[in-house]
Amino acid sequence: MSSTILPLEPKKLKKLSDEELGAMLHLVKGNTSLPTPAFPHPPAIGRDGNAPMASRLRAIQQYIKSLEYNHTGTSYYKLRRDRGLQHVILTAKEIVREALPIQCVEAVFVATHLTTGMADLLRIPISFKSTADGNTYRHIVLAVRYGDKWGALGISRRDSLMWKDLQFSSLAELIKNFEKSYAACLHELVKVYFGLPFLHESVYSDTPIKWRAVKLSLGSRPWDELSTLMRKFEREAPAMAEYLIRAGELPADWSASFEAPSPKKATRKGKKGKRRGGGSKSPSKGGKGKSATKAASSDEAAAEAGDDDEAEADDEADETDGAGDSDAAPNAAAATADSDSDSDGGGPTPATPTRPTPSTRPKGRLLGV
């Protein structure tokens, strides 16, 4: 096999046999004329308080992009999103040390690490669920706020779905821009999940991060109402993050205050009466009738709760942006980066679904960035 066949197009490379790939790998390893790949280094100005914040964030984004997007379908790192901020930082340091290609969750880890210590910077993980051609796709970025301006850090196969400069006056304006970016990729953005802020003083915390504290379905309510809820989240999220560190859990009714009211089901009232031929009333006091009624009500409530849990588990699928142009996906717990293949003209094709254990990874389709 001569060096004249290099480089090969990806389509031709996939058609090679294992023996041909092995021979090509041997050829590449034995080629001393190939240049040494550049090793990306994190920006020196990452925490320099003298540089403008916009410049520091732009340098961090350039570094994240220099790590390159991982198209292999396999994550190089063990990502645990059921852990605390300490795990995020330690994993991010490993990513910086190894400098291997990454996907969107790894990018959020790295962005969180490199912005730690920028006390005036608010950092919130935001996850997206989009649809295209009947398929569902996931993605995650790190939203940042400095002063009264919002932006975002991340990585994707589409430039419009990662970096956002500090130019948006509100969180709702940032989300609206992402919605337009998805539309430009022929995707419909259907749900947005807001995590609690990453507190700078909690860098050694083991308290599990709330990656999805609030869920908003974009088509469920008018945009003005959604914007009001996002403003409420902006105001209350930092305090809720501190509350979570102290108490270990959120107030029971806080996340529920963002949910759309469920339509009430019409109920049919049964008529009381006598049994045919007997004349005695149906047992209703202290007997089997009351117990049976309670048992039936409990069974119905349990069935409805089970349906809700299943729907939520489906929503908690692994993260990817899905509006990219290439293939396959890795995974991290409780929602990880993933990817799949697609053609130049359409959305990605979903990868084979996996069955993660409910205790660590909610079930859902692994899809591609």
mmCIF file of N, CA and C in Angstrom, residues 27-88:
data_model
loop_
_atom_site.group_PDB
_atom_site.id
_atom_site.type_symbol
_atom_site.label_atom_id
_atom_site.label_comp_id
_atom_site.label_asym_id
_atom_site.label_seq_id
_atom_site.Cartn_x
_atom_site.Cartn_y
_atom_site.Cartn_z
ATOM 1 N N LEU A 27 1.297 2.070 7.972
ATOM 2 C CA LEU A 27 1.925 3.025 7.067
ATOM 3 C C LEU A 27 2.003 4.412 7.692
ATOM 4 N N VAL A 28 0.928 4.799 8.360
ATOM 5 C CA VAL A 28 0.906 6.122 8.995
ATOM 6 C C VAL A 28 1.898 6.181 10.152
ATOM 7 N N LYS A 29 1.904 5.127 10.994
ATOM 8 C CA LYS A 29 2.816 5.121 12.132
ATOM 9 C C LYS A 29 4.275 5.116 11.702
ATOM 10 N N GLY A 30 4.550 4.500 10.557
ATOM 11 C CA GLY A 30 5.932 4.425 10.103
ATOM 12 C C GLY A 30 6.377 5.603 9.264
ATOM 13 N N ASN A 31 5.491 6.558 9.054
ATOM 14 C CA ASN A 31 5.811 7.723 8.220
ATOM 15 C C ASN A 31 6.397 8.825 9.091
ATOM 16 N N THR A 32 7.707 8.983 9.055
ATOM 17 C CA THR A 32 8.364 9.995 9.884
ATOM 18 C C THR A 32 8.251 11.398 9.317
ATOM 19 N N SER A 33 7.733 11.523 8.099
ATOM 20 C CA SER A 33 7.626 12.847 7.486
ATOM 21 C C SER A 33 6.341 13.571 7.877
ATOM 22 N N LEU A 34 5.422 12.848 8.550
ATOM 23 C CA LEU A 34 4.159 13.485 8.946
ATOM 24 C C LEU A 34 4.418 14.497 10.065
ATOM 25 N N PRO A 35 3.762 15.657 10.025
ATOM 26 C CA PRO A 35 3.972 16.660 11.081
ATOM 27 C C PRO A 35 3.361 16.197 12.399
ATOM 28 N N THR A 36 3.948 16.633 13.484
ATOM 29 C CA THR A 36 3.406 16.325 14.809
ATOM 30 C C THR A 36 2.124 17.110 15.026
ATOM 31 N N PRO A 37 1.041 16.428 15.410
ATOM 32 C CA PRO A 37 -0.220 17.150 15.634
ATOM 33 C C PRO A 37 -0.071 18.217 16.712
ATOM 34 N N ALA A 38 -0.717 19.350 16.495
ATOM 35 C CA ALA A 38 -0.660 20.433 17.478
ATOM 36 C C ALA A 38 -1.402 20.019 18.740
ATOM 37 N N PHE A 39 -0.836 20.328 19.893
ATOM 38 C CA PHE A 39 -1.465 20.013 21.169
ATOM 39 C C PHE A 39 -2.112 21.279 21.705
ATOM 40 N N PRO A 40 -3.444 21.291 21.816
ATOM 41 C CA PRO A 40 -4.112 22.511 22.287
ATOM 42 C C PRO A 40 -3.852 22.770 23.765
ATOM 43 N N HIS A 41 -3.647 24.023 24.107
ATOM 44 C CA HIS A 41 -3.415 24.428 25.495
ATOM 45 C C HIS A 41 -4.484 25.425 25.909
ATOM 46 N N PRO A 42 -4.961 25.326 27.143
ATOM 47 C CA PRO A 42 -5.977 26.283 27.604
ATOM 48 C C PRO A 42 -5.431 27.697 27.597
ATOM 49 N N PRO A 43 -6.287 28.675 27.418
ATOM 50 C CA PRO A 43 -5.816 30.058 27.313
ATOM 51 C C PRO A 43 -5.214 30.568 28.611
ATOM 52 N N ALA A 44 -4.140 31.310 28.485
ATOM 53 C CA ALA A 44 -3.477 31.867 29.667
ATOM 54 C C ALA A 44 -4.306 32.967 30.305
ATOM 55 N N ILE A 45 -5.191 33.591 29.523
ATOM 56 C CA ILE A 45 -5.973 34.708 30.048
ATOM 57 C C ILE A 45 -7.303 34.233 30.623
ATOM 58 N N GLY A 46 -7.477 32.891 30.762
ATOM 59 C CA GLY A 46 -8.760 32.366 31.212
ATOM 60 C C GLY A 46 -9.272 32.994 32.489
ATOM 61 N N ARG A 47 -8.374 33.244 33.450
ATOM 62 C CA ARG A 47 -8.796 33.828 34.723
ATOM 63 C C ARG A 47 -8.139 35.187 34.978
ATOM 64 N N ASP A 48 -7.621 35.788 33.944
ATOM 65 C CA ASP A 48 -6.955 37.086 34.084
ATOM 66 C C ASP A 48 -8.008 38.165 34.283
ATOM 67 N N GLY A 49 -8.075 38.698 35.472
ATOM 68 C CA GLY A 49 -9.086 39.705 35.766
ATOM 69 C C GLY A 49 -8.904 41.002 35.015
ATOM 70 N N ASN A 50 -7.720 41.223 34.429
ATOM 71 C CA ASN A 50 -7.477 42.479 33.719
ATOM 72 C C ASN A 50 -8.035 42.467 32.304
ATOM 73 N N ALA A 51 -8.232 41.285 31.734
ATOM 74 C CA ALA A 51 -8.770 41.193 30.376
ATOM 75 C C ALA A 51 -10.285 41.333 30.411
ATOM 76 N N PRO A 52 -10.875 41.951 29.381
ATOM 77 C CA PRO A 52 -12.331 42.063 29.324
ATOM 78 C C PRO A 52 -12.972 40.683 29.357
ATOM 79 N N MET A 53 -14.114 40.574 30.004
ATOM 80 C CA MET A 53 -14.780 39.285 30.126
ATOM 81 C C MET A 53 -15.096 38.688 28.765
ATOM 82 N N ALA A 54 -15.537 39.515 27.826
ATOM 83 C CA ALA A 54 -15.869 39.008 26.494
ATOM 84 C C ALA A 54 -14.654 38.369 25.832
ATOM 85 N N SER A 55 -13.472 38.956 26.039
ATOM 86 C CA SER A 55 -12.246 38.407 25.458
ATOM 87 C C SER A 55 -11.872 37.093 26.122
ATOM 88 N N ARG A 56 -12.046 37.015 27.442
ATOM 89 C CA ARG A 56 -11.718 35.779 28.151
ATOM 90 C C ARG A 56 -12.631 34.633 27.706
ATOM 91 N N LEU A 57 -13.917 34.932 27.578
ATOM 92 C CA LEU A 57 -14.853 33.899 27.142
ATOM 93 C C LEU A 57 -14.575 33.467 25.713
ATOM 94 N N ARG A 58 -14.222 34.423 24.867
ATOM 95 C CA ARG A 58 -13.918 34.077 23.476
ATOM 96 C C ARG A 58 -12.680 33.186 23.400
ATOM 97 N N ALA A 59 -11.675 33.458 24.245
ATOM 98 C CA ALA A 59 -10.469 32.624 24.270
ATOM 99 C C ALA A 59 -10.799 31.208 24.755
ATOM 100 N N ILE A 60 -11.672 31.101 25.737
ATOM 101 C CA ILE A 60 -12.086 29.780 26.229
ATOM 102 C C ILE A 60 -12.827 29.020 25.136
ATOM 103 N N GLN A 61 -13.714 29.719 24.421
ATOM 104 C CA GLN A 61 -14.443 29.061 23.340
ATOM 105 C C GLN A 61 -13.509 28.591 22.232
ATOM 106 N N GLN A 62 -12.494 29.388 21.903
ATOM 107 C CA GLN A 62 -11.528 28.980 20.881
ATOM 108 C C GLN A 62 -10.770 27.733 21.317
ATOM 109 N N TYR A 63 -10.455 27.658 22.615
ATOM 110 C CA TYR A 63 -9.776 26.462 23.115
ATOM 111 C C TYR A 63 -10.680 25.241 23.013
ATOM 112 N N ILE A 64 -11.944 25.380 23.423
ATOM 113 C CA ILE A 64 -12.892 24.268 23.334
ATOM 114 C C ILE A 64 -13.004 23.794 21.889
ATOM 115 N N LYS A 65 -13.082 24.720 20.975
ATOM 116 C CA LYS A 65 -13.195 24.353 19.561
ATOM 117 C C LYS A 65 -11.919 23.680 19.060
ATOM 118 N N SER A 66 -10.763 24.068 19.605
ATOM 119 C CA SER A 66 -9.489 23.482 19.161
ATOM 120 C C SER A 66 -9.367 22.014 19.577
ATOM 121 N N LEU A 67 -10.147 21.595 20.582
ATOM 122 C CA LEU A 67 -10.139 20.183 20.963
ATOM 123 C C LEU A 67 -10.794 19.319 19.896
ATOM 124 N N GLU A 68 -11.607 19.930 19.068
ATOM 125 C CA GLU A 68 -12.298 19.305 17.934
ATOM 126 C C GLU A 68 -13.443 18.414 18.398
ATOM 127 N N TYR A 69 -14.385 18.290 17.505
ATOM 128 C CA TYR A 69 -15.593 17.514 17.805
ATOM 129 C C TYR A 69 -15.323 16.013 17.640
ATOM 130 N N ASN A 70 -15.855 15.230 18.552
ATOM 131 C CA ASN A 70 -15.668 13.781 18.533
ATOM 132 C C ASN A 70 -16.757 13.126 17.684
ATOM 133 N N HIS A 71 -16.388 12.605 16.518
ATOM 134 C CA HIS A 71 -17.341 11.952 15.614
ATOM 135 C C HIS A 71 -17.315 10.426 15.726
ATOM 136 N N THR A 72 -16.555 9.883 16.657
ATOM 137 C CA THR A 72 -16.347 8.434 16.676
ATOM 138 C C THR A 72 -17.543 7.653 17.216
ATOM 139 N N GLY A 73 -18.377 8.298 17.998
ATOM 140 C CA GLY A 73 -19.479 7.579 18.620
ATOM 141 C C GLY A 73 -19.117 6.989 19.969
ATOM 142 N N THR A 74 -17.904 7.222 20.453
ATOM 143 C CA THR A 74 -17.448 6.701 21.742
ATOM 144 C C THR A 74 -16.789 7.812 22.540
ATOM 145 N N SER A 75 -17.244 8.011 23.755
ATOM 146 C CA SER A 75 -16.637 9.026 24.605
ATOM 147 C C SER A 75 -15.298 8.528 25.134
ATOM 148 N N TYR A 76 -14.331 9.419 25.192
ATOM 149 C CA TYR A 76 -13.014 9.060 25.708
ATOM 150 C C TYR A 76 -12.925 9.241 27.221
ATOM 151 N N TYR A 77 -13.986 9.742 27.828
ATOM 152 C CA TYR A 77 -13.952 10.072 29.249
ATOM 153 C C TYR A 77 -15.168 9.491 29.959
ATOM 154 N N LYS A 78 -15.000 9.238 31.243
ATOM 155 C CA LYS A 78 -16.099 8.732 32.052
ATOM 156 C C LYS A 78 -16.834 9.918 32.650
ATOM 157 N N LEU A 79 -17.989 10.197 32.093
ATOM 158 C CA LEU A 79 -18.766 11.357 32.517
ATOM 159 C C LEU A 79 -19.882 10.904 33.446
ATOM 160 N N ARG A 80 -19.908 11.468 34.634
ATOM 161 C CA ARG A 80 -20.956 11.144 35.603
ATOM 162 C C ARG A 80 -21.707 12.432 35.920
ATOM 163 N N ARG A 81 -22.930 12.484 35.469
ATOM 164 C CA ARG A 81 -23.710 13.683 35.721
ATOM 165 C C ARG A 81 -24.648 13.521 36.904
ATOM 166 N N ASP A 82 -24.461 12.441 37.667
ATOM 167 C CA ASP A 82 -25.197 12.279 38.913
ATOM 168 C C ASP A 82 -24.288 12.594 40.097
ATOM 169 N N ARG A 83 -23.208 13.314 39.822
ATOM 170 C CA ARG A 83 -22.236 13.657 40.861
ATOM 171 C C ARG A 83 -22.221 15.173 41.054
ATOM 172 N N GLY A 84 -21.306 15.628 41.896
ATOM 173 C CA GLY A 84 -21.224 17.043 42.212
ATOM 174 C C GLY A 84 -20.261 17.799 41.314
ATOM 175 N N LEU A 85 -20.097 19.078 41.634
ATOM 176 C CA LEU A 85 -19.237 19.940 40.830
ATOM 177 C C LEU A 85 -17.779 19.497 40.892
ATOM 178 N N GLN A 86 -17.378 18.866 41.990
ATOM 179 C CA GLN A 86 -16.003 18.379 42.099
ATOM 180 C C GLN A 86 -15.683 17.383 40.988
ATOM 181 N N HIS A 87 -16.622 16.496 40.692
ATOM 182 C CA HIS A 87 -16.408 15.523 39.613
ATOM 183 C C HIS A 87 -16.294 16.226 38.268
ATOM 184 N N VAL A 88 -17.112 17.244 38.050
ATOM 185 C CA VAL A 88 -17.056 17.996 36.792
ATOM 186 C C VAL A 88 -15.674 18.605 36.600
#
